[in-house]
mmCIF file of C-alpha atoms in Angstrom:
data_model
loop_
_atom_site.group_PDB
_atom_site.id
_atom_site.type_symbol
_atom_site.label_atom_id
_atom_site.label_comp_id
_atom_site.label_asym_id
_atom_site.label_seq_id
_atom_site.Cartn_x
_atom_site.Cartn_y
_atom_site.Cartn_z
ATOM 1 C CA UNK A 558 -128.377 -91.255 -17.915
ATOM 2 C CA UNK A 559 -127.424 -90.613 -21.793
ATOM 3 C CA UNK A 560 -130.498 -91.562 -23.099
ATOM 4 C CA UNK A 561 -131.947 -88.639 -21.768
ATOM 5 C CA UNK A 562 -129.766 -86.647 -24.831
ATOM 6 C CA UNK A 563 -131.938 -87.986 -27.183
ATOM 7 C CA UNK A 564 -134.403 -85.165 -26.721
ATOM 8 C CA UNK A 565 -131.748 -82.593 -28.057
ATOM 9 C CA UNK A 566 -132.908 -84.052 -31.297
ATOM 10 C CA UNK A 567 -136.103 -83.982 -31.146
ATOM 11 C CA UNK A 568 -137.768 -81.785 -33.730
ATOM 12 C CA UNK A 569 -139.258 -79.223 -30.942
ATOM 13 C CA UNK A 570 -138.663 -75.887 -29.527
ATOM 14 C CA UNK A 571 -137.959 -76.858 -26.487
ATOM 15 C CA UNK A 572 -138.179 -80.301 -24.544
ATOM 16 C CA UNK A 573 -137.714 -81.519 -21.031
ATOM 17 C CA UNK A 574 -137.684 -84.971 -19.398
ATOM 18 C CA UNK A 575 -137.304 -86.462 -16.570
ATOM 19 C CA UNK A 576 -136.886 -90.398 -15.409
ATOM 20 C CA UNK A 577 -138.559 -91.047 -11.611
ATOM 21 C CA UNK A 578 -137.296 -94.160 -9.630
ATOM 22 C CA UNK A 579 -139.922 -96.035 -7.870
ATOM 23 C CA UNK A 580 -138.111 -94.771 -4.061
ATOM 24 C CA UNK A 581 -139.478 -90.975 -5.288
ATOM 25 C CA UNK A 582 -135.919 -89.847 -6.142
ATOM 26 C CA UNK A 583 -134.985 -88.640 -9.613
ATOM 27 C CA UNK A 584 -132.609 -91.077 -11.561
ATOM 28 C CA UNK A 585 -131.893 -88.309 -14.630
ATOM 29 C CA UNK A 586 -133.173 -85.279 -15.737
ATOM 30 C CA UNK A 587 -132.488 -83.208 -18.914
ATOM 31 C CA UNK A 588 -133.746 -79.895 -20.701
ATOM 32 C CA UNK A 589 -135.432 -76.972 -18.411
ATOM 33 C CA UNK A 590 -137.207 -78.472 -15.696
ATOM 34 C CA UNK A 591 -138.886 -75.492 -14.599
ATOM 35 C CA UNK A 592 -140.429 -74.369 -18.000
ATOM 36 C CA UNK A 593 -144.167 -73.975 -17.687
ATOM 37 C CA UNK A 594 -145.353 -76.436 -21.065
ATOM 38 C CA UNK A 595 -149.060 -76.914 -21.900
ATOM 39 C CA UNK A 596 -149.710 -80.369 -20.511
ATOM 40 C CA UNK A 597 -152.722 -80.782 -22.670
ATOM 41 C CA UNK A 598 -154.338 -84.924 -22.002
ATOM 42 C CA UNK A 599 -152.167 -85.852 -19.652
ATOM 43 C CA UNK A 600 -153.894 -82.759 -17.327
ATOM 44 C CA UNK A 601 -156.475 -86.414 -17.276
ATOM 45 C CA UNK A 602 -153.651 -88.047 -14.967
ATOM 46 C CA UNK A 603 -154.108 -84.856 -12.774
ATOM 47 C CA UNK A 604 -158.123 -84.642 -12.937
ATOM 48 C CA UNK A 605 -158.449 -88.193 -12.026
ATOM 49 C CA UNK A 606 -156.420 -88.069 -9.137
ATOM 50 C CA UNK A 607 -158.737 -85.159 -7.436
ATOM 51 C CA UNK A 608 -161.134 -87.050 -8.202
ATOM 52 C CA UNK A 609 -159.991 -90.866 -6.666
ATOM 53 C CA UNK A 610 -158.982 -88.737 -4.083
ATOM 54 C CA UNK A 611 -162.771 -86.754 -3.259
ATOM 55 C CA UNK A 612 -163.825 -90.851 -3.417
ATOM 56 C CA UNK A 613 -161.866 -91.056 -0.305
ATOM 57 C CA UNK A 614 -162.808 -88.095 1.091
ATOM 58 C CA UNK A 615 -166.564 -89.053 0.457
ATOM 59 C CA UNK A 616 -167.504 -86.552 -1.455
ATOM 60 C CA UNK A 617 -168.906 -88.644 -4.049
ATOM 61 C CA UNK A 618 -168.378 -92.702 -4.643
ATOM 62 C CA UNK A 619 -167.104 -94.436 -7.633
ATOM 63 C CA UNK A 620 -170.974 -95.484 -8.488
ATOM 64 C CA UNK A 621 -172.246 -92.523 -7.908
ATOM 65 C CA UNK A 622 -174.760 -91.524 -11.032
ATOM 66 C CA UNK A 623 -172.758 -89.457 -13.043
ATOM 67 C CA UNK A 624 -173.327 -88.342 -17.042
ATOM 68 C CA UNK A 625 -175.584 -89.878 -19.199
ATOM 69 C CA UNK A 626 -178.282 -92.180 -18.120
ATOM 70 C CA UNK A 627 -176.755 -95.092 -16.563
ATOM 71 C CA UNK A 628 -173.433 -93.750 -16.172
ATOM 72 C CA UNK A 629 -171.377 -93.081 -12.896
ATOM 73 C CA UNK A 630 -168.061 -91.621 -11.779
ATOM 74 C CA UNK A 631 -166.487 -94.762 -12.968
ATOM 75 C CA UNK A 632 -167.598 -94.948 -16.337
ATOM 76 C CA UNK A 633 -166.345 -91.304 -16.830
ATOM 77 C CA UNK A 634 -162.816 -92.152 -15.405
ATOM 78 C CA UNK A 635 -162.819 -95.299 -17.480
ATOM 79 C CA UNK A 636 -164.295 -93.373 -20.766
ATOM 80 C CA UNK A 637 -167.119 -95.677 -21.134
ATOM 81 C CA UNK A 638 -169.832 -93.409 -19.971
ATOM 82 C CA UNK A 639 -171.030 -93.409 -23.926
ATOM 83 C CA UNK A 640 -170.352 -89.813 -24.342
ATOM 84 C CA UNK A 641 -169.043 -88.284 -27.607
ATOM 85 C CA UNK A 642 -165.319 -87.326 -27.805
ATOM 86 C CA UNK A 643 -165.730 -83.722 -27.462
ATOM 87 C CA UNK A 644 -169.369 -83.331 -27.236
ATOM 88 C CA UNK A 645 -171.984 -84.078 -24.416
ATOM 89 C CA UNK A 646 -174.001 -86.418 -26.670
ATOM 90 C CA UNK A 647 -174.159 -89.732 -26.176
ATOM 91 C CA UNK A 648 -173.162 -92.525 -28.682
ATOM 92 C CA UNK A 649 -173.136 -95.852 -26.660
ATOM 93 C CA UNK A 650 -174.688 -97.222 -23.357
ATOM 94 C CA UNK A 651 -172.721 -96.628 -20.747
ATOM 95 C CA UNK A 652 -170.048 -99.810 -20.475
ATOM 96 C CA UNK A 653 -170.516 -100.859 -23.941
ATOM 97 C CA UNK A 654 -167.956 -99.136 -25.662
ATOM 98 C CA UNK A 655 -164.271 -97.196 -24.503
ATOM 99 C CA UNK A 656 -165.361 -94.233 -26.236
ATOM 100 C CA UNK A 657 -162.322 -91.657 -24.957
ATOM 101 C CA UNK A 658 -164.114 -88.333 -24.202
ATOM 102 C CA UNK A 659 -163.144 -85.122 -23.398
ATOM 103 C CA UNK A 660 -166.600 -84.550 -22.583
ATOM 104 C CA UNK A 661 -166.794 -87.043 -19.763
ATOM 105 C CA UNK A 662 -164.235 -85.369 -17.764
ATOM 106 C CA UNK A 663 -166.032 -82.037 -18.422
ATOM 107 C CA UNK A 664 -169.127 -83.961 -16.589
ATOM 108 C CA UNK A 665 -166.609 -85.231 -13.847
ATOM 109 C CA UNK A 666 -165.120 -82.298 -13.124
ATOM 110 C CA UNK A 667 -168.815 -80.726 -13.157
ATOM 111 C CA UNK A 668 -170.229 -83.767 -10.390
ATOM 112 C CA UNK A 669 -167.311 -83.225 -8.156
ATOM 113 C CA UNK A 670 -167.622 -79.202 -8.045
ATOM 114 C CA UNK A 671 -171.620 -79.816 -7.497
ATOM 115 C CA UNK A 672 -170.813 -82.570 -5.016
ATOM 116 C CA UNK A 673 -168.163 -80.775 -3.378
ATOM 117 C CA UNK A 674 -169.043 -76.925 -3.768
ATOM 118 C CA UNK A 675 -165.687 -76.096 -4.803
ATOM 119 C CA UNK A 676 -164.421 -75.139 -8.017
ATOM 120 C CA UNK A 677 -162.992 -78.194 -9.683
ATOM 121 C CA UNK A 678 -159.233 -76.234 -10.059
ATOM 122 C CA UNK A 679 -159.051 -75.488 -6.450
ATOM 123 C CA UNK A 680 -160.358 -78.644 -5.252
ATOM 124 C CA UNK A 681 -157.178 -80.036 -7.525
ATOM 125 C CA UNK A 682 -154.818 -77.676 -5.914
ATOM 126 C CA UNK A 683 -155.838 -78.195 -2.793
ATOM 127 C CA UNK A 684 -155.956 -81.715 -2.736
ATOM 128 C CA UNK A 685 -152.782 -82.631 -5.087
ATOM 129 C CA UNK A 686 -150.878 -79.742 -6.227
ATOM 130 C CA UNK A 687 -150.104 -77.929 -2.722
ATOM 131 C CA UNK A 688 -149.288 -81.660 -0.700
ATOM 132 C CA UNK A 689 -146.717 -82.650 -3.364
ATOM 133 C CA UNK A 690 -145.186 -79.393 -3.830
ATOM 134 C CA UNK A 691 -146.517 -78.678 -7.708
ATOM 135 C CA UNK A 692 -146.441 -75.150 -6.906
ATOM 136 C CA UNK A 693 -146.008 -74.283 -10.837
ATOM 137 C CA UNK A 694 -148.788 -76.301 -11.502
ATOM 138 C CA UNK A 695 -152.575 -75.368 -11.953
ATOM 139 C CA UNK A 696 -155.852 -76.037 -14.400
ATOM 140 C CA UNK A 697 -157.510 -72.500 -14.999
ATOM 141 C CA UNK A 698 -160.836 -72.095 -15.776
ATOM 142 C CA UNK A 699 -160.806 -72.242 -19.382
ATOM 143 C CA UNK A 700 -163.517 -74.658 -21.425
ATOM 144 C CA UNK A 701 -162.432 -78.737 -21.088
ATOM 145 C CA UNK A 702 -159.567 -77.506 -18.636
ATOM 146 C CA UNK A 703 -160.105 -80.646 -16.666
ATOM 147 C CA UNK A 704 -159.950 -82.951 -19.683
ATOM 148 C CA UNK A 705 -156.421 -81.003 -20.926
ATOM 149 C CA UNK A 706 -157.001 -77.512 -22.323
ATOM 150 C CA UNK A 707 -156.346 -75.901 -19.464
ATOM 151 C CA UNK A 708 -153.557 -77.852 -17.921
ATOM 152 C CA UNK A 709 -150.469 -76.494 -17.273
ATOM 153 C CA UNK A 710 -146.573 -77.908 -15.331
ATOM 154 C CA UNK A 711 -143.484 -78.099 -15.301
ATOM 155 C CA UNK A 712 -140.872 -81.247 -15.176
ATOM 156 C CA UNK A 713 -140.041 -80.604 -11.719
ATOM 157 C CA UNK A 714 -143.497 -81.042 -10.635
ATOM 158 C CA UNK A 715 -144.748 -83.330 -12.660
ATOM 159 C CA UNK A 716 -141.365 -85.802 -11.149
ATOM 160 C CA UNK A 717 -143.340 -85.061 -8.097
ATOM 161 C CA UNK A 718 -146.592 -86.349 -8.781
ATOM 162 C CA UNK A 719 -144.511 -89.472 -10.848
ATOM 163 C CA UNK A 720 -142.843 -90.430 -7.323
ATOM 164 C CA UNK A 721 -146.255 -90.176 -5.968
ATOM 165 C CA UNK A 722 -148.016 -91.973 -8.823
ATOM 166 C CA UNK A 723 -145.568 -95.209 -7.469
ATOM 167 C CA UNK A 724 -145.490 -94.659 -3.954
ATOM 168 C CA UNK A 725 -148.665 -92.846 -2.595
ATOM 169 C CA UNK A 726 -148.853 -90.548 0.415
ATOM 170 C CA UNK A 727 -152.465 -89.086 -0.733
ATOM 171 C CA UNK A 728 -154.413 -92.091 -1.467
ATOM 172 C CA UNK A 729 -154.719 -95.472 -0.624
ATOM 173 C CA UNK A 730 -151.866 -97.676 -1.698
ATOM 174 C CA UNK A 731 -155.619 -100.252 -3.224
ATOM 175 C CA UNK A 732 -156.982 -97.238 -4.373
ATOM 176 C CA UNK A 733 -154.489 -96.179 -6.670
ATOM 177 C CA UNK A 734 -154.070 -99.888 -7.676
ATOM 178 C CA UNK A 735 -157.216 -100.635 -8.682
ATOM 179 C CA UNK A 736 -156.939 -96.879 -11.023
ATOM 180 C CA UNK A 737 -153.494 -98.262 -12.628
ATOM 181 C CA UNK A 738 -153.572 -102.033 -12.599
ATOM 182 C CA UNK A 739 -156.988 -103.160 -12.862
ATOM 183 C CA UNK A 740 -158.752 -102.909 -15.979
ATOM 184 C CA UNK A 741 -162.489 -100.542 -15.618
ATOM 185 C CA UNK A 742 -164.941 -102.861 -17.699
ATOM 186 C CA UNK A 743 -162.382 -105.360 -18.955
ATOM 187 C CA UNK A 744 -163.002 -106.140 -22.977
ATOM 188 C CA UNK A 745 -163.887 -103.263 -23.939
ATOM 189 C CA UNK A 746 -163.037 -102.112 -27.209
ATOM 190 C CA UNK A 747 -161.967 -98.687 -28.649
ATOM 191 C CA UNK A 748 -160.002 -95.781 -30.429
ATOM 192 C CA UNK A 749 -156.346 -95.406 -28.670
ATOM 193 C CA UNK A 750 -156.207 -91.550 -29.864
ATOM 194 C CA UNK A 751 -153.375 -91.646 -32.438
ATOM 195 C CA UNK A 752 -152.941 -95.028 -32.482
ATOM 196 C CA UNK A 753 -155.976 -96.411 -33.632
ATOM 197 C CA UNK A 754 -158.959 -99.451 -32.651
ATOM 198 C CA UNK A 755 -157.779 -101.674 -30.059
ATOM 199 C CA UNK A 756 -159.670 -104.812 -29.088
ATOM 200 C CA UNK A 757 -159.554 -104.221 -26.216
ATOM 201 C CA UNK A 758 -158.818 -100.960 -25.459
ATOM 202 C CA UNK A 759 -157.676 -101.414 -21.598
ATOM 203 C CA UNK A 760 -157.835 -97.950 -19.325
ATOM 204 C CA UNK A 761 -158.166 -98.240 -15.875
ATOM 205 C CA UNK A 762 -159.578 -94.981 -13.766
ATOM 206 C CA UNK A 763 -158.053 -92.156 -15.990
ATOM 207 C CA UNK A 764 -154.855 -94.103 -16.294
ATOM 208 C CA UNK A 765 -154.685 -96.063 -20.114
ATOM 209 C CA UNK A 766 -152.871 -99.151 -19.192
ATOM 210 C CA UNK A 767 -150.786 -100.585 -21.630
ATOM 211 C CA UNK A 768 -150.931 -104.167 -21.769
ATOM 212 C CA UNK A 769 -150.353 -105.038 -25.350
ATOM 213 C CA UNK A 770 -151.211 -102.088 -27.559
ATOM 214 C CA UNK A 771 -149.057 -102.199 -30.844
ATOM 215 C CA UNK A 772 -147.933 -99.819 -31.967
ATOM 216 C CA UNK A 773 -148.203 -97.489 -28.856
ATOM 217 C CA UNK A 774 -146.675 -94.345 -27.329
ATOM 218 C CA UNK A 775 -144.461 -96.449 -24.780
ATOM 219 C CA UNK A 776 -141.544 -98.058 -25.210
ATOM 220 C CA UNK A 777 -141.785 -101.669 -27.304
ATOM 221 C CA UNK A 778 -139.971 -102.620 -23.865
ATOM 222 C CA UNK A 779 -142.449 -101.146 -21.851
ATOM 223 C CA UNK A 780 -143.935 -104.282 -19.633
ATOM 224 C CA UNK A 781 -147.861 -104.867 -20.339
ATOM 225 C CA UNK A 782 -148.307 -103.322 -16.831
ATOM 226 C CA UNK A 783 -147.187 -99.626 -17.581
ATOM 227 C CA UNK A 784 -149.569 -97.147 -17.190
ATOM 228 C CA UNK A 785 -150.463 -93.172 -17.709
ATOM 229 C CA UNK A 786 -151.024 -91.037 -20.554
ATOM 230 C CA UNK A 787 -150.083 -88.845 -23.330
ATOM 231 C CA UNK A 788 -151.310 -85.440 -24.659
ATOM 232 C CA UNK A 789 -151.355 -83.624 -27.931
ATOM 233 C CA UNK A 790 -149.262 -81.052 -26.762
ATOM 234 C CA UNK A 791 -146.553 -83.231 -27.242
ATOM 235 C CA UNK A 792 -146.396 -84.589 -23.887
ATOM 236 C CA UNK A 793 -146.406 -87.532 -22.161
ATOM 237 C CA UNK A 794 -146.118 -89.260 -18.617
ATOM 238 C CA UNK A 795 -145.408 -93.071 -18.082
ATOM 239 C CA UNK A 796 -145.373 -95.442 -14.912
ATOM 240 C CA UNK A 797 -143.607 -98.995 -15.389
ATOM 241 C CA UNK A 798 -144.121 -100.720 -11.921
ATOM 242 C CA UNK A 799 -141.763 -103.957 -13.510
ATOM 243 C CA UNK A 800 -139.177 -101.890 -13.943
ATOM 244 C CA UNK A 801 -139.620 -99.497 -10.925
ATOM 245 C CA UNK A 802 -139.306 -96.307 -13.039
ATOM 246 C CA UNK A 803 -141.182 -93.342 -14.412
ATOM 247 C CA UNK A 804 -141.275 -91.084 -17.362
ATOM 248 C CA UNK A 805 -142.105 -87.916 -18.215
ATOM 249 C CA UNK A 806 -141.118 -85.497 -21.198
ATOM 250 C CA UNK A 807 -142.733 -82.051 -21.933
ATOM 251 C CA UNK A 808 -142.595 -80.303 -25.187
ATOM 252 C CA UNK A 809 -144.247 -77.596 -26.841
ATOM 253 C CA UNK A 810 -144.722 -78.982 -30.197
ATOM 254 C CA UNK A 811 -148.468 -80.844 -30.969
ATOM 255 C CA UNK A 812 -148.440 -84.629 -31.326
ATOM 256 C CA UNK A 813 -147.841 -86.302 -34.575
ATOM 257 C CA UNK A 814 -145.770 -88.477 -36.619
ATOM 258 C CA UNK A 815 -142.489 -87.425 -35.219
ATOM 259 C CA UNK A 816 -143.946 -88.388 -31.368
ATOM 260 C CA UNK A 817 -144.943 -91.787 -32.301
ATOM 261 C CA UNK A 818 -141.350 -92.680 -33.607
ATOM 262 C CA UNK A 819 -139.148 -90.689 -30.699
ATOM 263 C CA UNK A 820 -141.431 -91.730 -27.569
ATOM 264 C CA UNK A 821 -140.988 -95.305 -27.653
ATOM 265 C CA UNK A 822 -137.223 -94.943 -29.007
ATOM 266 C CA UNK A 823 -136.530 -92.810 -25.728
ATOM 267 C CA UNK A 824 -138.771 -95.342 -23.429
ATOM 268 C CA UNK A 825 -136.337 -98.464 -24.278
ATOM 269 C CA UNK A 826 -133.193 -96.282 -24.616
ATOM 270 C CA UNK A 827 -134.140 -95.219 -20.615
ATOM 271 C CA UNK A 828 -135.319 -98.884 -19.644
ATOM 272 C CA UNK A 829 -132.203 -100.254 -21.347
ATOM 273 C CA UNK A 830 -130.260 -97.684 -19.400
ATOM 274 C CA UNK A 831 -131.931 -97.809 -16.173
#
């Protein structure tokens, strides 16, 4: 897959990416795949699934109370719990607004270590990381690890958790639907970080579905139906159930200008490709 090349010129110090077919194998692959790069928001695709997983496990339920008054383990997922983006106070009731906080997965990760009784980064390992192989990958300890400061992977694993994010062997095929194709408190308007107010602001349960965000991070190809997320450590992690494929590309270089104009012209060189 030549497409893949296009990362060579990407203004970075290093880069790796990787495409995912929906069967779990890997279609292409460039750049080191076993580099360990700061995975920064998208550690939110990782935190979310621990946490749709402890619903299944019963540790706590999707309605749980959860956050500010009013709030549950949904809202927090969906980022309408009406917390602040990177501070525990509240700015909106809880389903009024898709206020994307950092904070709220703080809380989350908090109500699943309380509900639970184990440390939110084990209870990720344990539960995602060590069934799918990610043995590179871990969230330490550090402050807002859960929302992305303390998220860290490689390629490799992340292609892992890609094959897994389109053909599940940890959770519920409807489970992970209804996180990745159904929209949490449809309407809802919001900030797309980088990208600006979107009316409506679709996310399902951690995921950000696409739908018709312009601009956006994805490909102008990407179908409405894509989902997954992108961090400002210059990373980013796609699923595109239309065209059966997945995306993923690591760099250590912060997100800015020069990621919102490669991203999408890698997404529709790979679907054009693929």
């Amino acid at each position: 897959m030549q497409s893949l090349r296009m990362i060579e010129d990407w203004p970075v110090p290093n880069a790796a990416a990787t495409v995912v077919r929906s069967d779990g194998a890997v279609l292409a692959a460039h750049g080191p795949q076993d580099h360990l790069f700061p995975l920064a928001s998208v550690t939110k695709l990782l935190s979310a699934y621990a946490a749709l997983i402890a619903v299944e496990e019963g540790v706590f339920e999707l309605d749980d109370p959860a956050g500010p008054d009013g709030s549950t383990v949904r809202h927090l997922l969906a980022h309408t719990s009406g917390l602040a983006f990177d501070e525990h106070r509240v700015m909106a009731a809880p389903g009024n607004r898709r206020l994307y906080s950092n904070a709220g997965f703080d809380v989350l990760a908090a109500t699943l270590e309380h509900a639970s009784g184990i440390p939110f980064a084990q209870y990720a390992a344990e539960a995602v990381f060590q069934p799918l192989g990610m043995h590179a990958t871990l969230i330490n300890t550090a402050h807002r690890a859960p929302a992305g400061a303390g998220g860290l992977s490689t390629a490799a694993d992340l292609a892992r958790f890609a094959a897994e994010l389109q053909s599940p062997k940890l959770l519920d095929p409807a489970t992970l639907h209804a996180a990745t194709r159904e929209v949490a408190f449809p309407g809802t308007n919001g900030v797309l970080p980088g990208f600006g107010h979107r009316r409506p602001n679709d996310w399902g349960l951690g995921f950000e579905i696409r739908d018709h965000k312009t601009p956006h991070w994805t490909g102008t190809t990407n179908s409405p139906a894509t989902f997954g997320h992108f961090g400002q450590s210059g990373t980013f992690l796609w699923v595109d159930p239309t065209a059966n494929l997945a995306c993923l590309a690591l760099t250590d270089r912060d997100f800015g200008p020069w990621a919102a104009e490669v991203w999408p012209q890698l997404s529709d060189a790979i679907l054009s490709e693929g």
